[in-house]
């Protein structure tokens, strides 16, 4: 697939700090009812007079209770995603005190709930039905981080489009995705739900997802509203521990964490979700600066903001609200329009209005935003437009959807190591394969976490099945589980791989050894050994942080035992995060990272192992050597005492920024990923060594496929501003192109660079460029680049 991002147009996304003269004349002279500030953007309500008239009329008929009910989001019981579920939600819909519900998918079930809202409430206002459709609804695509590893925006958009088609046929009209939290700490379980550590890639991937979910127009009944989450900074949870405090400097917030959200907003995302996190001392759910000043006043967001699950109630535990009533007051007054699950608005907004602590104008504003979305979804026209069971039967888990899932899974895989071309396995040259590991014949974990309404028991194709589908009887597959991939010990000491006394899995030391013995037996009898190891999918996702990145259970012991046989040893890793693969990197012949590859994952892995597909994925997140290096990311600063890049072993060692017991470099860098073929980069050239403020530069590089099979390569462009008013990262991704090459084919690849691509929030927090010397780098990974220099002139 040919894919190209034009960096100069992409950079427009970031040009939001200054409004143009033309825009300024369009501003309406409207005072914000809550903040008393002048509204800074033209109000999109004027787009539709019919909608305005309808909502004005409806609002005039609504009681205070009915209005407050619109701001309440309840959870049903289908795939519960938090600690509290309200069993009385059906009755509450009937009372008119539910505006939206989630965890309630299914065309028939949704229709029943919608019927209550439409036929049994006084005003018959339909409800919005949401769900966490993160990487597929029933056809499950690879875990989000795996999709990002494809660097294939068309495929990612297509995956979200299919998810929306399935979900909207199954009663859903709203998803809580994309998660655009930037991540730098693989201990945090939610890195699996992210697009990795880079703001440019995260922006591009998130925009592709928004476009896929929302399609051309959310009024079409095969599209769903997307949610930009978690606004903002949740990915910086200290120590990688979920829900933990975040502390992000203003500069870092604006240069790194906010851009993906602005990009989604510009792409038309309809809702935002606040995070659980305390950011610089103010929990984001009650952060007026973020929710009003940034989101509404500076950016002009017109949709509604929903809190995360019980995040308003949690303001009390944060120590930011005295009690839940106070929490409701400050969250609502700060701009959080809808309360997820916690029912604080339901309980307290009415008394708060009576006490003049919340204005009716603010209430009307929030209710209007929710009603506008209901209008735009077409719910007032036809509340049952997402509840046609025949559509569900036609649209879900179709052959076409499953093929797209196979395609996306193959695209997501990253070949981390391939010594002596151990992969692909040539089925004409081997008689037998030992397929070993707890994830080799496993359906449950295949679809990962946040797997929508995906079936884990019978639907996913396992690696064992995938290989059998491709191999005829001439190649024998022998299978053994070999090890467990779950924690072996209860919480105290679960990091220890050895010395197992009371395994939580219920297995004794003897059981574990006999699993290894069984694996050794089949490995001895086979020509090549393929291990499919990794993490139990429950170790990733929400509330799933780890202190170690090693492969859990007794998988290390299994690998070591198998290595002793000196057979060709292949490792396939399934996991939602970068793991510590040091031992494997030094001891196995090839490593393929498959993330959690989804419903068709086993087929996709088999296609790659046997060379039916040539992998082209690139890491969206750095793989450290050891957890002790965390946080480790490619776009770091240089420090005053950097080690010389020409001397990574940093000798002599004194007084440089380094570790005594590890290299600074990662095990696998951001952007790294091998292919079964090889690409040669010629020396790049620049159209000029000078860039004017109104000009542009073109970097050109010839790339040739010098291997013996066709393949794809992601050509990456980075820049570095040598001196700045604040210190600048050593590299920043500014563009990429994923291109297909036939054997022997050369392509001339051009990237256009304009000053916009070099703009950033400067020391005084203004947006713009700074003249001076720049490096521009191009290559196939962040640590495999060729560098040129140019000057940006005033
Ligand atoms: C909590 C998670 O943080 C959020 O991402 C998710 O959308 C909600 N639960 C609803 O399941």
Short mmCIF file of N, CA and C and ligand atoms in Angstrom, two decimals, residues 81 102-103 132 176 190 193 229-230 234 273 276 308-309 340 450 542, ligand 1:
data_model
loop_
_atom_site.label_atom_id
_atom_site.label_comp_id
_atom_site.label_asym_id
_atom_site.label_seq_id
_atom_site.Cartn_x
_atom_site.Cartn_y
_atom_site.Cartn_z
N UNK A 81 -16.76 -2.35 32.54
CA UNK A 81 -15.38 -1.85 32.42
C UNK A 81 -14.95 -1.00 33.61
N UNK A 102 -23.70 2.88 28.20
CA UNK A 102 -22.69 2.08 27.48
C UNK A 102 -22.64 0.69 28.09
N UNK A 103 -21.78 -0.16 27.54
CA UNK A 103 -21.78 -1.58 27.91
C UNK A 103 -23.19 -2.15 27.73
N UNK A 132 -16.88 0.71 24.38
CA UNK A 132 -15.44 0.83 24.10
C UNK A 132 -15.11 0.00 22.86
N UNK A 176 -15.65 5.05 22.71
CA UNK A 176 -14.71 5.77 23.56
C UNK A 176 -13.30 5.53 23.02
N UNK A 190 -1.70 0.58 29.89
CA UNK A 190 -2.51 1.15 28.80
C UNK A 190 -1.68 1.56 27.59
N UNK A 193 -3.10 0.41 24.43
CA UNK A 193 -4.24 1.10 23.82
C UNK A 193 -3.79 2.37 23.09
N UNK A 229 -9.64 10.77 23.82
CA UNK A 229 -9.40 10.52 25.25
C UNK A 229 -7.92 10.20 25.46
N UNK A 230 -7.40 10.37 26.68
CA UNK A 230 -8.04 10.96 27.87
C UNK A 230 -7.44 12.34 28.00
N UNK A 234 -2.83 11.62 30.85
CA UNK A 234 -2.99 10.37 31.60
C UNK A 234 -1.81 9.41 31.35
N UNK A 273 -13.11 12.94 26.23
CA UNK A 273 -13.23 12.34 27.57
C UNK A 273 -12.10 12.85 28.44
N UNK A 276 -8.41 10.29 34.32
CA UNK A 276 -8.49 10.07 35.77
C UNK A 276 -7.44 10.89 36.52
N UNK A 308 -14.34 10.50 32.65
CA UNK A 308 -14.08 9.06 32.70
C UNK A 308 -14.91 8.47 33.85
N UNK A 309 -14.85 7.17 33.94
CA UNK A 309 -15.68 6.35 34.83
C UNK A 309 -15.53 6.77 36.32
N UNK A 340 -19.83 10.19 33.75
CA UNK A 340 -19.86 8.75 33.47
C UNK A 340 -20.01 7.95 34.77
N UNK A 450 -9.45 -4.73 25.92
CA UNK A 450 -10.37 -3.77 25.27
C UNK A 450 -10.83 -4.32 23.94
N UNK A 542 -6.40 -1.36 31.24
CA UNK A 542 -6.62 -0.55 32.44
C UNK A 542 -6.28 -1.35 33.69
C1 LIG B 1 -12.39 3.76 32.01
C2 LIG B 1 -11.36 3.98 30.95
O1 LIG B 1 -10.31 4.78 31.45
C3 LIG B 1 -11.92 4.62 29.70
O2 LIG B 1 -10.93 4.69 28.73
C4 LIG B 1 -13.10 3.84 29.22
O3 LIG B 1 -13.59 4.39 28.01
C5 LIG B 1 -14.16 3.87 30.30
N1 LIG B 1 -13.63 3.22 31.49
C6 LIG B 1 -15.44 3.18 29.88
O4 LIG B 1 -15.26 1.82 29.79
#
